Coordinates of C-alpha atoms in Angstrom, one line a residue:
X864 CA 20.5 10.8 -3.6
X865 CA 21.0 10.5 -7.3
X866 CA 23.9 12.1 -8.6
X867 CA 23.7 11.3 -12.2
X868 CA 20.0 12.8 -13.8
X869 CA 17.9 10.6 -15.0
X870 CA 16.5 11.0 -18.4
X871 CA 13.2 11.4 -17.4
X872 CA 13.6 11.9 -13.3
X873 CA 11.0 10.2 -11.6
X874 CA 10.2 11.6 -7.6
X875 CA 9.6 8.7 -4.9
X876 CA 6.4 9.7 -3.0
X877 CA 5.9 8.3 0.7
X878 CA 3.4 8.5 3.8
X879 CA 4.3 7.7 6.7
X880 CA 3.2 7.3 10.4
X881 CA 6.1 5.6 12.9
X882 CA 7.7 4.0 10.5
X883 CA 11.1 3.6 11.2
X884 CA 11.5 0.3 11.4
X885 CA 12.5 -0.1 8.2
X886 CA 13.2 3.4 6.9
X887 CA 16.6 3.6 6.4
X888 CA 16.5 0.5 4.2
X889 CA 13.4 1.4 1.9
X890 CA 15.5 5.0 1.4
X891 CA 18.6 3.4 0.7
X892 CA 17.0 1.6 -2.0
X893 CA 16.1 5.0 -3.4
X894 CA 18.9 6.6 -3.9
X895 CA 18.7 6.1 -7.9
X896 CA 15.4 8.5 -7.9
X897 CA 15.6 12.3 -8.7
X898 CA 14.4 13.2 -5.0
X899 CA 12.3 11.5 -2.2
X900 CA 8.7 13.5 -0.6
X901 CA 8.2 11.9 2.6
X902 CA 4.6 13.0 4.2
X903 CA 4.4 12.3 7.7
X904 CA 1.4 13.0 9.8
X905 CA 2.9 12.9 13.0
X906 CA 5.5 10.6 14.2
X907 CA 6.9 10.3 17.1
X908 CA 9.5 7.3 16.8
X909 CA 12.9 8.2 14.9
X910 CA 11.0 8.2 11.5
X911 CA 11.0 12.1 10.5
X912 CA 14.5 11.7 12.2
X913 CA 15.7 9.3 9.3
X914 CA 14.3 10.6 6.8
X915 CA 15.6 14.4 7.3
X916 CA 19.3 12.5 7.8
X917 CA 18.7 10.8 4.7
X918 CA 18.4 13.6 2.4
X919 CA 14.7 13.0 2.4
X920 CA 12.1 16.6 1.6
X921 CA 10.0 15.8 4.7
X922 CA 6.6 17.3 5.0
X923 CA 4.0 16.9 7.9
X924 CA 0.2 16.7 7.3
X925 CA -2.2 15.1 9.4
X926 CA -4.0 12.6 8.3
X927 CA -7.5 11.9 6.8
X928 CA -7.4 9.3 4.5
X929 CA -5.4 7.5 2.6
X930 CA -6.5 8.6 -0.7
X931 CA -6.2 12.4 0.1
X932 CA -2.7 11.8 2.0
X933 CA -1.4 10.1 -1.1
X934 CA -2.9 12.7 -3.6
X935 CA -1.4 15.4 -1.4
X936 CA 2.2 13.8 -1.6
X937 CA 2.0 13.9 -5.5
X938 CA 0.9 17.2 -5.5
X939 CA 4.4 18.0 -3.5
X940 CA 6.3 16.0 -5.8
X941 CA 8.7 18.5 -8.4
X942 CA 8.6 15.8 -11.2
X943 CA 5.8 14.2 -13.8
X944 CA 6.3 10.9 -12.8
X945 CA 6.4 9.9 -9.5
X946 CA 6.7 6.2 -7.9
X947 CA 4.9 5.6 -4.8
X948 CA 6.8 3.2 -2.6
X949 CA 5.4 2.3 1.4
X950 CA 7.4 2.6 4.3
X951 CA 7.6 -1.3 4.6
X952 CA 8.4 -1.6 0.2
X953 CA 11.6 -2.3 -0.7
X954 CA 12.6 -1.6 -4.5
X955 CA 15.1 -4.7 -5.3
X956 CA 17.5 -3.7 -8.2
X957 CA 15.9 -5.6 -10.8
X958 CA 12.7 -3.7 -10.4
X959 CA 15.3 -0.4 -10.3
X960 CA 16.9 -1.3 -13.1
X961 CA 13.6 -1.8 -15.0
X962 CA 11.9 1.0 -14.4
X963 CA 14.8 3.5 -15.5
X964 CA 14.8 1.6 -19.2
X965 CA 11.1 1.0 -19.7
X966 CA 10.3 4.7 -18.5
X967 CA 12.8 6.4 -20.9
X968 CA 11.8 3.9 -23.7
X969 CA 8.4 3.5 -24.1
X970 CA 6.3 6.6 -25.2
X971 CA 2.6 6.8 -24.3
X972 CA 3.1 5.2 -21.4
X973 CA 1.3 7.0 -18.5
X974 CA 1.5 4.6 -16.0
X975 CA 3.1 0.9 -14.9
X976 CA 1.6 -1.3 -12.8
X977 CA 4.4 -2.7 -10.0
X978 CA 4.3 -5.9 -8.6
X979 CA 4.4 -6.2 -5.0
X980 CA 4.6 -9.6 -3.3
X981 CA 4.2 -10.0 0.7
X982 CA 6.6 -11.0 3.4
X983 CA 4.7 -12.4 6.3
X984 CA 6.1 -14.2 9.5
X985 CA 9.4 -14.0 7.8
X986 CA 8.8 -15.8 4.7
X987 CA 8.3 -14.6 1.1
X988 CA 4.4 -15.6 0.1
X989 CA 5.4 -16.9 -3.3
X990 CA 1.8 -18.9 -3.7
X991 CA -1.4 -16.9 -3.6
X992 CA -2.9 -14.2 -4.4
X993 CA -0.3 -12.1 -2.2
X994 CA 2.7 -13.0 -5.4
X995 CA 3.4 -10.1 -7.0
X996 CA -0.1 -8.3 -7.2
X997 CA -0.3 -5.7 -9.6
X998 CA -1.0 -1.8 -8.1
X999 CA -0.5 1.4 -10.5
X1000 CA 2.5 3.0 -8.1
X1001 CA 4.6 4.0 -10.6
X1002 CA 2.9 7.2 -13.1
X1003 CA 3.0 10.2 -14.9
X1004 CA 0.7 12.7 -12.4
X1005 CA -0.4 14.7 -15.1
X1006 CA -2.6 12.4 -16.3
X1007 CA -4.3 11.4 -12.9
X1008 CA -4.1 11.1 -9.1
X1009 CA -5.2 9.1 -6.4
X1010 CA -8.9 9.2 -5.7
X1011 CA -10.2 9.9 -2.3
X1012 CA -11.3 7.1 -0.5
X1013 CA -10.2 6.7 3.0
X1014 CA -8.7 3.5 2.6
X1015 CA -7.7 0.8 -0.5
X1016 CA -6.9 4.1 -2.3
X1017 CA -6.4 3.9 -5.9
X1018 CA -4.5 6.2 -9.0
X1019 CA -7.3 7.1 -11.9
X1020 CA -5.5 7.9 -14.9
X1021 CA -6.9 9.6 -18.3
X1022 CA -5.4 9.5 -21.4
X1023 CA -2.1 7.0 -22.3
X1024 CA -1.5 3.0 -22.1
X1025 CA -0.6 1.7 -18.4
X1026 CA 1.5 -1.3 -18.4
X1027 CA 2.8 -3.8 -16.1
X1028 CA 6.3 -4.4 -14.8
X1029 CA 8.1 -7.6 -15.0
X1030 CA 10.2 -7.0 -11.3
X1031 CA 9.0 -6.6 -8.0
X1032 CA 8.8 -4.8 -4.8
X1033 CA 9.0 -6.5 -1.3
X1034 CA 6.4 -6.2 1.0
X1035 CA 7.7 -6.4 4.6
X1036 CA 4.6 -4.9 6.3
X1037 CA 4.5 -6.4 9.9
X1038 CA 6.8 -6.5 12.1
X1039 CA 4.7 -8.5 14.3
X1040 CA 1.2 -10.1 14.9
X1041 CA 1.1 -7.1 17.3
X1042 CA 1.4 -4.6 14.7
X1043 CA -0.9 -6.6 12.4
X1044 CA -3.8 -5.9 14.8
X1045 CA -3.1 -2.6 14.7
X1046 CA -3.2 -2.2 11.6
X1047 CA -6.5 -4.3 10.7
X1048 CA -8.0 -2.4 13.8
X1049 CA -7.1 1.5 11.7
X1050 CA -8.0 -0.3 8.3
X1051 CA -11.3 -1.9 9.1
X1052 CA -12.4 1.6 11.0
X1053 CA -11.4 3.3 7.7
X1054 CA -12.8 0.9 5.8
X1055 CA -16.6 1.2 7.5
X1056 CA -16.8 4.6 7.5
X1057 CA -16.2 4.2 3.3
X1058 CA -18.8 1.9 2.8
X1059 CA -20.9 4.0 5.2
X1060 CA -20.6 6.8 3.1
X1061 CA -21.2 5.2 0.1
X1062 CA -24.6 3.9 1.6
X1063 CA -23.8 0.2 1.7
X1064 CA -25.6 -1.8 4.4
X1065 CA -24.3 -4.6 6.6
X1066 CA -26.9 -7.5 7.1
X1067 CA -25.6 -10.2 10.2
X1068 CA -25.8 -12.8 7.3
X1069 CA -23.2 -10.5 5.3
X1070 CA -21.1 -10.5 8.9
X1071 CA -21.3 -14.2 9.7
X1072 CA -21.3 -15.7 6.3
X1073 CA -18.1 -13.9 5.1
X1074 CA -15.4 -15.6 7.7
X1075 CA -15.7 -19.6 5.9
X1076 CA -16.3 -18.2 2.5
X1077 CA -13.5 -15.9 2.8
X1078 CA -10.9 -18.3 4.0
X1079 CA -11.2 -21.1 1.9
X1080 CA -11.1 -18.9 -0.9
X1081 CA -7.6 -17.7 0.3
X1082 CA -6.4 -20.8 1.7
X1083 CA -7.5 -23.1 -0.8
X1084 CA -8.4 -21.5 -4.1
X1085 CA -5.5 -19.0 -3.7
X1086 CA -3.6 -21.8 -2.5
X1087 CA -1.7 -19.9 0.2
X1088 CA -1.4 -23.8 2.3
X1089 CA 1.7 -23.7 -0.1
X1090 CA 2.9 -21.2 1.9
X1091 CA 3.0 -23.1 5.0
X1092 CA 1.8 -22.1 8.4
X1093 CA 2.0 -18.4 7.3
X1094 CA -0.1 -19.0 4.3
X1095 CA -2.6 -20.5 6.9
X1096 CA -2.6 -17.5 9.4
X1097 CA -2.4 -15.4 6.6
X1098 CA -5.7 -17.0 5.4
X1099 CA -7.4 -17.1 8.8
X1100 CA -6.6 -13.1 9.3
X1101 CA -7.8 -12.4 5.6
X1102 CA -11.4 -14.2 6.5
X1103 CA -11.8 -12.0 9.6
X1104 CA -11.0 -8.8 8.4
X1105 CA -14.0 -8.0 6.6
X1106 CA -15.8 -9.9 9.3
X1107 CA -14.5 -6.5 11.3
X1108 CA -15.2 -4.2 8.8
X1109 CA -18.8 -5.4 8.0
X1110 CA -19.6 -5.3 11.7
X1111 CA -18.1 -2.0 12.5
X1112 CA -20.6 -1.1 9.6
X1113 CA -23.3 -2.6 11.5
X1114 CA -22.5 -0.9 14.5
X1115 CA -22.3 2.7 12.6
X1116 CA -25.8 2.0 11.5
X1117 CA -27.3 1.1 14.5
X1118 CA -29.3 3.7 16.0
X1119 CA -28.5 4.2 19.7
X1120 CA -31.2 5.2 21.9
X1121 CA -30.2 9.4 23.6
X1122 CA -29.2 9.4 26.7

């Protein structure tokens, strides 16, 4: 952990769910920030292991969301600011360095935008829309919190300037096409159930129509065939997942006969 206080100490916030894969490196890339909340709703690799050993404040909550998990690990955070890194982000020193200089030096600021740029079959996507894409992780809490949606949460701030930093954070977030399919599979689920709640319908045209559409928009507008054979599976996964999501959608909406 920190030895030296930081002018204004900042608190890393995490989730996390079996994450130990790489754990000990995103921590280790931490170790500049006042303390580190780790919320884990219910591991049962080495992850709550690591983080304990680390010097981590480890705190278990089942999950229901991403937006309520996240809002519930600000809330546990003892600073203002807090900086909200995933269990597969790393924070490179640039992006370190950056942070501690613009935060201490730039008043009415209540929140910075981070870049984060993907890792994907072992290469760096530095074409497409996956190059460091902008997301508010890095804010002063008493001007906002996450909102509540289950998943593709986002921080709502009031009040202040947000700006955007310069550095990025690394994106390592599959360890294999394995674990990709897991995750579309919990996203997509999450992601119906939104839209369900917010009353949106899924139409088969919707369902069919999006796969083309939605992968020549990433593989050639976004122009992720820069990025090689991983820019085209990239592109190919993209288009299906809200192929899933729209049809698990469909399915919610379907009335089934009783039994």
């Amino acid at each position: 952990m920190n030895s030296t206080p930081l002018p204004t100490p900042i608190s890393a916030v995490m989730i996390t769910l079996n994450s130990e894969r790489l754990l000990l490196s995103i921590l280790n890339a931490l170790t500049w920030c006042d303390e580190v909340v780790v919320v884990d709703s219910g591991s049962t690799d080495k992850t709550t292991i690591i983080a304990r050993e680390w010097g981590a404040r480890v705190i278990h909550r089942d999950f229901d969301g991403f937006g309520t998990q996240k809002g519930f690990a600000v809330a546990q955070a003892k600073n203002d600011w807090v900086l909200i890194v995933d269990a597969d982000e790393l924070v490179i020193p640039e992006l370190r360095d950056e942070i501690i200089k613009r935060v201490n030096n730039e008043p009415g600021v209540v929140g910075y935008e981070v870049p984060i740029s993907l890792i994907f079959l072992g290469r760096l996507m530095s074409h497409g829309g996956e190059f460091k894409m902008p997301h508010l992780r890095l804010f002063n809490r008493r001007f906002g919190t996450y909102n509540t949606n289950r998943v593709h949460e986002d921080v709502e701030l009031k009040g202040g300037r947000v700006l955007t930093l310069k550095n990025h954070m690394l994106h390592d977030s599959y360890g294999s096409l394995h674990e990709y399919f897991e995750k579309m599979n919990r996203y997509t689920t999450a992601g119906a159930r939104d839209l369900n709640t917010r009353g949106r319908k899924a139409s088969i045209g919707q369902v069919a129509g999006r796969l083309p559409l939605t992968f020549l928009k990433e593989y050639l507008l976004k122009r992720n065939f820069m990025n090689g054979y991983p820019g085209f599976v990239w592109s190919l996964f993209s288009a299906f997942y809200p192929v899933m999501k729209y049809a698990k959608l469909h399915e919610l909406q379907q009335k089934r006969p009783s039994p």
